[in-house]
Amino acid sequence: MGDIIDGKAFAATLRQTIAGEVNALKSERGVSPGLAVVLVGDDPASQVYVRNKGRQARETGIQSFEHRLDMDTPEAQVLDLIRDLNADPRVNGILVQLPLPSHMDAEKVLQTIDPLKDVDGFHPVNVGRLTVGADAMAPCTPLGCMMLLTDRLGDLSGLEAVIVGRSNIVGKPMATLLLRENCTVTVAHSRTRDLPAVCRRADILVAAVGRPNMIQGDWIKPGATVIDVGINRIEGEGGKTRLVGDLDFASVQPVAGAITPVPGGVGPMTIACLLHNTLIAARRQLAMLPPR
Ligand code: NAP
């Protein structure tokens, strides 16, 4: 029976470490890192994420600046806000909560963020730097997955890694990070032939699809380390909804060497890594880290 990788506990420890470092920054330099979160519209899931990000930032001593804008806010107003935040010395990290309303060009909005303040790591400058192996801001969810993997496995060199999903926010940066750690990386997607056979090759399997319970136990190499990024809300007993991942947990756990649960696996790591990136961004802006 595979071990459960407790992302909730790992994230709590990471937040404590960050809080200590934030405190040290305050006493050494008199500066508290600041994170600005921009939310456009009233998507209920996004509201919960933004609330949690603000609360956890404050708990670690990071200043949180929340900007909530109406659904019908013109794109130009959002771009102006981002330019103001780029220029605001109290703000070290800027996050625009996705998805944006359909009248906005998300690419344009994300590209307006100063790459030094791009704590989500979605700006093409950071994507490019990550890809060429330069120092870059890594996207929070894949970064969290990497922390769990290296904590569990140590050196990843030479391991076969399969990622199911090729989105810009999870699948592709995950592939880059695993390659950087010398894994042999396969990225599968909706056109992949014989997905179960591809998954069976994996010493490390990362599921980032968005399809509830899709990946089955007989797709798993015995002893593999399996990371479930998926967050899917499904109808449970008594009409209540509940969260499940992309893995069929009941059939995968007996075969895997280790597995992340949903909830309590990758999810908590994403916010902890956002705070980690905010601290890194603050240090860089204070020239405490080498210039890029
Ligand atoms: P996305 O942009 O919708 O991408 C999904 C990927 O899965 C695509 O590359 C798609 O392939 C692939 N796919 C879809 N159906 C497939 C199938 N039947 N077989 C193989 N591949 C298939 O999703 P995302 O933003 O990466 O998110 C993925 C999941 O992670 C979602 O459940 C999301 O909620 C969750 N998530 C969680 C966190 C967290 O903090 N834990 C953060 C981000 C996302 P094509 O490219 O060919 O269409």
mmCIF file of C-alpha atoms and ligand atoms in Angstrom:
data_model
loop_
_atom_site.group_PDB
_atom_site.id
_atom_site.type_symbol
_atom_site.label_atom_id
_atom_site.label_comp_id
_atom_site.label_asym_id
_atom_site.label_seq_id
_atom_site.Cartn_x
_atom_site.Cartn_y
_atom_site.Cartn_z
ATOM 1 C CA MET A 1 0.000 0.000 0.000
ATOM 2 C CA GLY A 2 1.557 3.292 -1.117
ATOM 3 C CA ASP A 3 2.473 5.903 1.464
ATOM 4 C CA ILE A 4 0.421 9.059 1.544
ATOM 5 C CA ILE A 5 2.456 12.169 0.766
ATOM 6 C CA ASP A 6 1.075 14.737 3.201
ATOM 7 C CA GLY A 7 1.179 18.002 1.238
ATOM 8 C CA LYS A 8 -0.792 19.799 3.934
ATOM 9 C CA ALA A 9 1.846 19.066 6.592
ATOM 10 C CA PHE A 10 4.722 19.805 4.190
ATOM 11 C CA ALA A 11 3.133 23.137 3.249
ATOM 12 C CA ALA A 12 2.641 24.064 6.918
ATOM 13 C CA THR A 13 6.359 23.461 7.596
ATOM 14 C CA LEU A 14 7.311 25.457 4.491
ATOM 15 C CA ARG A 15 5.109 28.363 5.626
ATOM 16 C CA GLN A 16 6.835 28.307 9.043
ATOM 17 C CA THR A 17 10.243 28.489 7.369
ATOM 18 C CA ILE A 18 9.027 31.366 5.177
ATOM 19 C CA ALA A 19 7.629 33.186 8.242
ATOM 20 C CA GLY A 20 11.064 32.915 9.913
ATOM 21 C CA GLU A 21 12.792 34.316 6.829
ATOM 22 C CA VAL A 22 10.243 37.127 6.480
ATOM 23 C CA ASN A 23 10.871 38.019 10.094
ATOM 24 C CA ALA A 24 14.630 38.061 9.520
ATOM 25 C CA LEU A 25 14.153 40.324 6.491
ATOM 26 C CA LYS A 26 12.097 42.707 8.625
ATOM 27 C CA SER A 27 14.724 42.937 11.348
ATOM 28 C CA GLU A 28 17.716 43.135 8.975
ATOM 29 C CA ARG A 29 16.260 45.485 6.352
ATOM 30 C CA GLY A 30 13.086 46.888 7.949
ATOM 31 C CA VAL A 31 11.056 45.577 5.018
ATOM 32 C CA SER A 32 7.978 43.327 4.913
ATOM 33 C CA PRO A 33 7.489 41.619 1.543
ATOM 34 C CA GLY A 34 4.212 42.540 -0.175
ATOM 35 C CA LEU A 35 1.947 40.467 -2.395
ATOM 36 C CA ALA A 36 -0.773 42.067 -4.540
ATOM 37 C CA VAL A 37 -3.596 39.839 -5.739
ATOM 38 C CA VAL A 38 -5.936 41.076 -8.474
ATOM 39 C CA LEU A 39 -9.337 39.426 -8.783
ATOM 40 C CA VAL A 40 -11.691 40.425 -11.583
ATOM 41 C CA GLY A 41 -15.289 39.185 -11.312
ATOM 42 C CA ASP A 42 -17.108 37.044 -8.788
ATOM 43 C CA ASP A 43 -16.174 33.450 -9.644
ATOM 44 C CA PRO A 44 -16.822 31.634 -6.315
ATOM 45 C CA ALA A 45 -13.767 29.314 -6.537
ATOM 46 C CA SER A 46 -11.491 32.278 -7.357
ATOM 47 C CA GLN A 47 -12.884 34.209 -4.391
ATOM 48 C CA VAL A 48 -12.003 31.314 -2.067
ATOM 49 C CA TYR A 49 -8.475 31.065 -3.534
ATOM 50 C CA VAL A 50 -7.892 34.805 -3.181
ATOM 51 C CA ARG A 51 -9.159 34.820 0.408
ATOM 52 C CA ASN A 52 -6.868 31.897 1.301
ATOM 53 C CA LYS A 53 -3.870 33.484 -0.389
ATOM 54 C CA GLY A 54 -4.419 36.762 1.519
ATOM 55 C CA ARG A 55 -4.891 34.988 4.852
ATOM 56 C CA GLN A 56 -1.833 32.750 4.482
ATOM 57 C CA ALA A 57 0.296 35.678 3.308
ATOM 58 C CA ARG A 58 -0.625 37.681 6.417
ATOM 59 C CA GLU A 59 0.010 34.656 8.661
ATOM 60 C CA THR A 60 3.591 34.470 7.381
ATOM 61 C CA GLY A 61 4.136 38.215 7.838
ATOM 62 C CA ILE A 62 3.771 39.072 4.142
ATOM 63 C CA GLN A 63 1.652 42.181 3.460
ATOM 64 C CA SER A 64 -1.367 41.375 1.336
ATOM 65 C CA PHE A 65 -2.921 43.919 -1.037
ATOM 66 C CA GLU A 66 -6.179 42.668 -2.519
ATOM 67 C CA HIS A 67 -7.730 44.379 -5.538
ATOM 68 C CA ARG A 68 -11.251 43.192 -6.346
ATOM 69 C CA LEU A 69 -12.707 44.530 -9.570
ATOM 70 C CA ASP A 70 -16.138 44.123 -11.126
ATOM 71 C CA MET A 71 -16.682 41.558 -13.853
ATOM 72 C CA ASP A 72 -17.260 44.300 -16.460
ATOM 73 C CA THR A 73 -14.111 46.315 -15.617
ATOM 74 C CA PRO A 74 -12.463 47.444 -18.883
ATOM 75 C CA GLU A 75 -9.203 45.707 -19.713
ATOM 76 C CA ALA A 76 -7.399 49.076 -19.859
ATOM 77 C CA GLN A 77 -8.251 49.675 -16.184
ATOM 78 C CA VAL A 78 -6.741 46.308 -15.185
ATOM 79 C CA LEU A 79 -3.595 47.099 -17.202
ATOM 80 C CA ASP A 80 -3.325 50.509 -15.472
ATOM 81 C CA LEU A 81 -3.671 48.847 -12.073
ATOM 82 C CA ILE A 82 -0.893 46.377 -12.925
ATOM 83 C CA ARG A 83 1.384 49.218 -14.076
ATOM 84 C CA ASP A 84 0.732 51.005 -10.757
ATOM 85 C CA LEU A 85 1.575 47.811 -8.851
ATOM 86 C CA ASN A 86 4.745 47.375 -10.941
ATOM 87 C CA ALA A 87 5.823 50.834 -9.761
ATOM 88 C CA ASP A 88 4.767 50.398 -6.106
ATOM 89 C CA PRO A 89 7.823 49.614 -3.945
ATOM 90 C CA ARG A 90 5.629 48.004 -1.246
ATOM 91 C CA VAL A 91 4.561 45.343 -3.744
ATOM 92 C CA ASN A 92 7.127 42.634 -4.482
ATOM 93 C CA GLY A 93 4.810 40.089 -6.077
ATOM 94 C CA ILE A 94 1.765 40.472 -8.329
ATOM 95 C CA LEU A 95 -0.716 37.710 -9.004
ATOM 96 C CA VAL A 96 -3.690 38.035 -11.328
ATOM 97 C CA GLN A 97 -6.227 35.368 -10.448
ATOM 98 C CA LEU A 98 -7.267 33.296 -13.469
ATOM 99 C CA PRO A 99 -9.587 32.838 -15.249
ATOM 100 C CA LEU A 100 -10.148 36.415 -16.372
ATOM 101 C CA PRO A 101 -13.494 37.469 -17.915
ATOM 102 C CA SER A 102 -13.779 36.624 -21.612
ATOM 103 C CA HIS A 103 -13.562 40.273 -22.760
ATOM 104 C CA MET A 104 -9.951 40.394 -21.547
ATOM 105 C CA ASP A 105 -6.839 39.161 -23.299
ATOM 106 C CA ALA A 106 -5.250 37.108 -20.497
ATOM 107 C CA GLU A 107 -1.901 36.946 -22.319
ATOM 108 C CA LYS A 108 -1.745 40.733 -22.563
ATOM 109 C CA VAL A 109 -2.691 41.155 -18.900
ATOM 110 C CA LEU A 110 -0.062 38.649 -17.700
ATOM 111 C CA GLN A 111 2.610 40.170 -19.937
ATOM 112 C CA THR A 112 2.037 43.572 -18.343
ATOM 113 C CA ILE A 113 3.337 42.268 -15.001
ATOM 114 C CA ASP A 114 6.994 43.158 -14.365
ATOM 115 C CA PRO A 115 8.830 39.786 -14.713
ATOM 116 C CA LEU A 116 10.649 40.534 -11.419
ATOM 117 C CA LYS A 117 7.254 40.675 -9.679
ATOM 118 C CA ASP A 118 5.740 37.748 -11.588
ATOM 119 C CA VAL A 119 5.337 35.365 -8.636
ATOM 120 C CA ASP A 120 3.114 33.029 -10.689
ATOM 121 C CA GLY A 121 5.934 32.504 -13.203
ATOM 122 C CA PHE A 122 3.600 32.873 -16.196
ATOM 123 C CA HIS A 123 5.367 35.812 -17.911
ATOM 124 C CA PRO A 124 7.116 34.699 -21.134
ATOM 125 C CA VAL A 125 10.405 36.082 -19.774
ATOM 126 C CA ASN A 126 10.211 33.702 -16.809
ATOM 127 C CA VAL A 127 8.962 30.818 -18.981
ATOM 128 C CA GLY A 128 11.922 31.387 -21.314
ATOM 129 C CA ARG A 129 14.461 31.716 -18.514
ATOM 130 C CA LEU A 130 13.179 28.519 -16.885
ATOM 131 C CA THR A 131 13.408 26.695 -20.212
ATOM 132 C CA VAL A 132 17.015 27.718 -20.909
ATOM 133 C CA GLY A 133 18.017 26.778 -17.347
ATOM 134 C CA ALA A 134 18.562 30.350 -16.121
ATOM 135 C CA ASP A 135 17.463 31.620 -12.752
ATOM 136 C CA ALA A 136 13.680 32.164 -13.039
ATOM 137 C CA MET A 137 10.444 32.345 -11.095
ATOM 138 C CA ALA A 138 8.950 28.830 -11.373
ATOM 139 C CA PRO A 139 5.147 28.447 -11.466
ATOM 140 C CA CYS A 140 3.790 27.609 -8.016
ATOM 141 C CA THR A 141 1.957 24.313 -8.625
ATOM 142 C CA PRO A 142 4.799 22.517 -10.462
ATOM 143 C CA LEU A 143 7.292 23.963 -7.963
ATOM 144 C CA GLY A 144 5.216 22.487 -5.121
ATOM 145 C CA CYS A 145 5.137 19.100 -6.886
ATOM 146 C CA MET A 146 8.936 19.198 -7.255
ATOM 147 C CA MET A 147 9.399 19.922 -3.554
ATOM 148 C CA LEU A 148 7.230 16.902 -2.657
ATOM 149 C CA LEU A 149 9.087 14.686 -5.156
ATOM 150 C CA THR A 150 12.600 15.619 -4.068
ATOM 151 C CA ASP A 151 11.614 15.306 -0.405
ATOM 152 C CA ARG A 152 10.337 11.790 -1.080
ATOM 153 C CA LEU A 153 12.902 10.534 -3.615
ATOM 154 C CA GLY A 154 16.039 12.659 -3.165
ATOM 155 C CA ASP A 155 17.985 12.605 -6.430
ATOM 156 C CA LEU A 156 15.572 12.248 -9.385
ATOM 157 C CA SER A 157 18.354 11.720 -11.909
ATOM 158 C CA GLY A 158 17.595 9.092 -14.560
ATOM 159 C CA LEU A 159 14.024 8.416 -13.427
ATOM 160 C CA GLU A 160 11.252 8.025 -16.027
ATOM 161 C CA ALA A 161 8.704 10.792 -15.480
ATOM 162 C CA VAL A 162 5.343 10.929 -17.232
ATOM 163 C CA ILE A 163 3.122 14.008 -17.004
ATOM 164 C CA VAL A 164 -0.455 13.712 -18.187
ATOM 165 C CA GLY A 165 -1.517 17.218 -19.292
ATOM 166 C CA ARG A 166 0.360 19.910 -21.234
ATOM 167 C CA SER A 167 -1.102 23.187 -19.974
ATOM 168 C CA ASN A 168 1.085 26.262 -19.658
ATOM 169 C CA ILE A 169 0.412 26.491 -15.935
ATOM 170 C CA VAL A 170 1.060 22.874 -14.909
ATOM 171 C CA GLY A 171 2.092 20.288 -17.525
ATOM 172 C CA LYS A 172 4.709 22.206 -19.521
ATOM 173 C CA PRO A 173 6.568 23.857 -16.597
ATOM 174 C CA MET A 174 6.435 20.526 -14.736
ATOM 175 C CA ALA A 175 8.214 18.929 -17.705
ATOM 176 C CA THR A 176 10.864 21.669 -17.645
ATOM 177 C CA LEU A 177 11.472 21.254 -13.911
ATOM 178 C CA LEU A 178 11.714 17.442 -14.136
ATOM 179 C CA LEU A 179 14.090 17.716 -17.082
ATOM 180 C CA ARG A 180 16.227 20.122 -15.051
ATOM 181 C CA GLU A 181 16.496 17.355 -12.420
ATOM 182 C CA ASN A 182 17.686 14.933 -15.144
ATOM 183 C CA CYS A 183 14.520 12.861 -15.450
ATOM 184 C CA THR A 184 13.582 11.278 -18.766
ATOM 185 C CA VAL A 185 10.349 13.142 -19.412
ATOM 186 C CA THR A 186 7.255 12.229 -21.417
ATOM 187 C CA VAL A 187 4.359 14.680 -21.707
ATOM 188 C CA ALA A 188 1.049 12.963 -22.526
ATOM 189 C CA HIS A 189 -2.168 14.718 -23.588
ATOM 190 C CA SER A 190 -5.552 14.102 -25.157
ATOM 191 C CA ARG A 191 -4.047 12.830 -28.444
ATOM 192 C CA THR A 192 -1.601 10.414 -26.800
ATOM 193 C CA ARG A 193 -1.995 6.847 -28.047
ATOM 194 C CA ASP A 194 -2.367 4.095 -25.457
ATOM 195 C CA LEU A 195 -2.150 6.370 -22.413
ATOM 196 C CA PRO A 196 -2.256 3.447 -19.922
ATOM 197 C CA ALA A 197 0.903 1.950 -21.505
ATOM 198 C CA VAL A 198 2.671 5.346 -21.411
ATOM 199 C CA CYS A 199 1.745 5.798 -17.737
ATOM 200 C CA ARG A 200 3.003 2.291 -16.879
ATOM 201 C CA ARG A 201 6.554 3.391 -17.814
ATOM 202 C CA ALA A 202 6.593 6.055 -15.119
ATOM 203 C CA ASP A 203 8.704 5.998 -11.968
ATOM 204 C CA ILE A 204 7.124 9.411 -11.400
ATOM 205 C CA LEU A 205 3.597 10.029 -12.675
ATOM 206 C CA VAL A 206 2.079 13.508 -12.512
ATOM 207 C CA ALA A 207 -1.619 13.769 -13.347
ATOM 208 C CA ALA A 208 -2.774 17.263 -14.406
ATOM 209 C CA VAL A 209 -5.816 16.612 -16.548
ATOM 210 C CA GLY A 210 -8.964 17.807 -14.786
ATOM 211 C CA ARG A 211 -10.908 14.540 -15.222
ATOM 212 C CA PRO A 212 -12.192 12.935 -12.033
ATOM 213 C CA ASN A 213 -10.678 9.536 -11.138
ATOM 214 C CA MET A 214 -9.409 8.989 -14.698
ATOM 215 C CA ILE A 215 -6.091 7.250 -14.025
ATOM 216 C CA GLN A 216 -6.565 3.667 -12.864
ATOM 217 C CA GLY A 217 -4.485 1.346 -10.672
ATOM 218 C CA ASP A 218 -3.532 -0.923 -13.591
ATOM 219 C CA TRP A 219 -1.914 2.089 -15.357
ATOM 220 C CA ILE A 220 0.643 2.407 -12.535
ATOM 221 C CA LYS A 221 4.120 0.885 -12.383
ATOM 222 C CA PRO A 222 4.399 -0.895 -9.012
ATOM 223 C CA GLY A 223 6.194 1.352 -6.516
ATOM 224 C CA ALA A 224 5.838 4.537 -8.616
ATOM 225 C CA THR A 225 5.558 7.941 -6.963
ATOM 226 C CA VAL A 226 2.271 9.426 -8.078
ATOM 227 C CA ILE A 227 1.353 13.108 -7.856
ATOM 228 C CA ASP A 228 -2.265 14.151 -8.363
ATOM 229 C CA VAL A 229 -2.638 17.791 -9.403
ATOM 230 C CA GLY A 230 -6.287 17.453 -10.443
ATOM 231 C CA ILE A 231 -9.009 19.213 -8.492
ATOM 232 C CA ASN A 232 -12.460 18.098 -9.577
ATOM 233 C CA ARG A 233 -15.723 18.781 -7.779
ATOM 234 C CA ILE A 234 -18.156 15.877 -8.097
ATOM 235 C CA GLU A 235 -21.553 15.056 -6.687
ATOM 236 C CA GLY A 236 -21.170 12.930 -3.545
ATOM 237 C CA GLU A 237 -23.611 11.169 -1.259
ATOM 238 C CA GLY A 238 -26.754 13.029 -0.223
ATOM 239 C CA GLY A 239 -26.386 15.585 -3.033
ATOM 240 C CA LYS A 240 -23.278 17.099 -1.388
ATOM 241 C CA THR A 241 -20.291 17.877 -3.594
ATOM 242 C CA ARG A 242 -16.760 16.729 -2.816
ATOM 243 C CA LEU A 243 -13.282 17.158 -4.290
ATOM 244 C CA VAL A 244 -11.479 14.342 -6.076
ATOM 245 C CA GLY A 245 -8.302 14.238 -8.134
ATOM 246 C CA ASP A 246 -7.463 12.793 -11.537
ATOM 247 C CA LEU A 247 -6.334 9.503 -9.992
ATOM 248 C CA ASP A 248 -8.701 6.731 -9.008
ATOM 249 C CA PHE A 249 -7.230 6.815 -5.502
ATOM 250 C CA ALA A 250 -8.742 3.483 -4.356
ATOM 251 C CA SER A 251 -7.154 1.472 -7.173
ATOM 252 C CA VAL A 252 -3.907 3.499 -7.488
ATOM 253 C CA GLN A 253 -2.802 3.584 -3.844
ATOM 254 C CA PRO A 254 -2.296 -0.217 -3.485
ATOM 255 C CA VAL A 255 0.080 -0.249 -6.503
ATOM 256 C CA ALA A 256 1.940 3.055 -6.008
ATOM 257 C CA GLY A 257 4.952 3.509 -3.725
ATOM 258 C CA ALA A 258 3.615 6.892 -2.673
ATOM 259 C CA ILE A 259 0.653 9.046 -3.623
ATOM 260 C CA THR A 260 -0.658 12.553 -2.945
ATOM 261 C CA PRO A 261 -4.284 12.742 -1.772
ATOM 262 C CA VAL A 262 -6.927 15.217 -2.959
ATOM 263 C CA PRO A 263 -7.559 17.325 -0.984
ATOM 264 C CA GLY A 264 -4.416 17.714 1.152
ATOM 265 C CA GLY A 265 -1.720 16.945 -1.443
ATOM 266 C CA VAL A 266 -0.616 19.402 -4.106
ATOM 267 C CA GLY A 267 -3.286 22.058 -3.373
ATOM 268 C CA PRO A 268 -1.765 23.408 -0.120
ATOM 269 C CA MET A 269 1.704 23.428 -1.720
ATOM 270 C CA THR A 270 0.568 25.852 -4.429
ATOM 271 C CA ILE A 271 -0.177 28.683 -1.989
ATOM 272 C CA ALA A 272 2.928 27.943 0.111
ATOM 273 C CA CYS A 273 5.031 28.212 -3.071
ATOM 274 C CA LEU A 274 3.355 31.511 -3.934
ATOM 275 C CA LEU A 275 4.585 32.869 -0.589
ATOM 276 C CA HIS A 276 8.017 31.327 -1.246
ATOM 277 C CA ASN A 277 8.167 33.095 -4.630
ATOM 278 C CA THR A 278 7.073 36.391 -3.032
ATOM 279 C CA LEU A 279 9.948 36.172 -0.552
ATOM 280 C CA ILE A 280 12.416 35.366 -3.356
ATOM 281 C CA ALA A 281 11.056 38.305 -5.390
ATOM 282 C CA ALA A 282 11.440 40.661 -2.399
ATOM 283 C CA ARG A 283 15.031 39.562 -1.817
ATOM 284 C CA ARG A 284 15.846 40.014 -5.467
ATOM 285 C CA GLN A 285 14.325 43.499 -5.539
ATOM 286 C CA LEU A 286 16.338 44.402 -2.448
ATOM 287 C CA ALA A 287 19.412 43.185 -4.334
ATOM 288 C CA MET A 288 19.987 40.508 -1.692
ATOM 289 C CA LEU A 289 20.141 37.926 -4.478
ATOM 290 C CA PRO A 290 22.316 38.229 -7.576
ATOM 291 C CA PRO A 291 20.780 40.401 -10.332
ATOM 292 C CA ARG A 292 19.293 38.582 -13.318
HETATM 293 P P1 NAP B 1 -6.072 22.280 -18.662
HETATM 294 O O1 NAP B 1 -5.464 23.553 -19.089
HETATM 295 O O2 NAP B 1 -7.516 22.004 -18.928
HETATM 296 O O3 NAP B 1 -5.212 21.103 -19.316
HETATM 297 C C1 NAP B 1 -5.632 19.767 -19.222
HETATM 298 C C2 NAP B 1 -4.659 18.895 -19.972
HETATM 299 O O4 NAP B 1 -5.138 17.551 -19.876
HETATM 300 C C3 NAP B 1 -4.553 19.219 -21.466
HETATM 301 O O5 NAP B 1 -3.218 19.228 -21.867
HETATM 302 C C4 NAP B 1 -5.343 18.098 -22.147
HETATM 303 O O6 NAP B 1 -4.813 17.699 -23.381
HETATM 304 C C5 NAP B 1 -5.144 16.960 -21.165
HETATM 305 N N1 NAP B 1 -6.243 15.993 -21.279
HETATM 306 C C6 NAP B 1 -7.560 16.242 -21.247
HETATM 307 N N2 NAP B 1 -8.243 15.098 -21.398
HETATM 308 C C7 NAP B 1 -7.327 14.115 -21.526
HETATM 309 C C8 NAP B 1 -7.431 12.712 -21.726
HETATM 310 N N3 NAP B 1 -8.591 12.099 -21.798
HETATM 311 N N4 NAP B 1 -6.282 12.006 -21.815
HETATM 312 C C9 NAP B 1 -5.088 12.621 -21.730
HETATM 313 N N5 NAP B 1 -4.931 13.949 -21.527
HETATM 314 C C10 NAP B 1 -6.053 14.691 -21.446
HETATM 315 O O7 NAP B 1 -5.908 22.028 -17.117
HETATM 316 P P2 NAP B 1 -4.811 22.580 -16.050
HETATM 317 O O8 NAP B 1 -5.033 24.018 -15.834
HETATM 318 O O9 NAP B 1 -3.451 22.065 -16.382
HETATM 319 O O10 NAP B 1 -5.330 21.822 -14.744
HETATM 320 C C11 NAP B 1 -5.386 20.422 -14.668
HETATM 321 C C12 NAP B 1 -6.044 20.017 -13.360
HETATM 322 O O11 NAP B 1 -5.217 20.488 -12.299
HETATM 323 C C13 NAP B 1 -7.420 20.630 -13.115
HETATM 324 O O12 NAP B 1 -8.198 19.704 -12.377
HETATM 325 C C14 NAP B 1 -7.117 21.833 -12.250
HETATM 326 O O13 NAP B 1 -8.204 22.202 -11.427
HETATM 327 C C15 NAP B 1 -5.986 21.309 -11.440
HETATM 328 N N6 NAP B 1 -5.079 22.346 -10.892
HETATM 329 C C16 NAP B 1 -4.753 22.233 -9.595
HETATM 330 C C17 NAP B 1 -3.880 23.135 -9.029
HETATM 331 C C18 NAP B 1 -3.505 22.982 -7.589
HETATM 332 O O14 NAP B 1 -3.109 23.935 -6.965
HETATM 333 N N7 NAP B 1 -3.562 21.762 -7.046
HETATM 334 C C19 NAP B 1 -3.339 24.179 -9.787
HETATM 335 C C20 NAP B 1 -3.664 24.241 -11.147
HETATM 336 C C21 NAP B 1 -4.537 23.305 -11.693
HETATM 337 P P3 NAP B 1 -4.859 18.660 -24.702
HETATM 338 O O15 NAP B 1 -3.782 19.658 -24.497
HETATM 339 O O16 NAP B 1 -4.563 17.719 -25.810
HETATM 340 O O17 NAP B 1 -6.235 19.255 -24.744
#
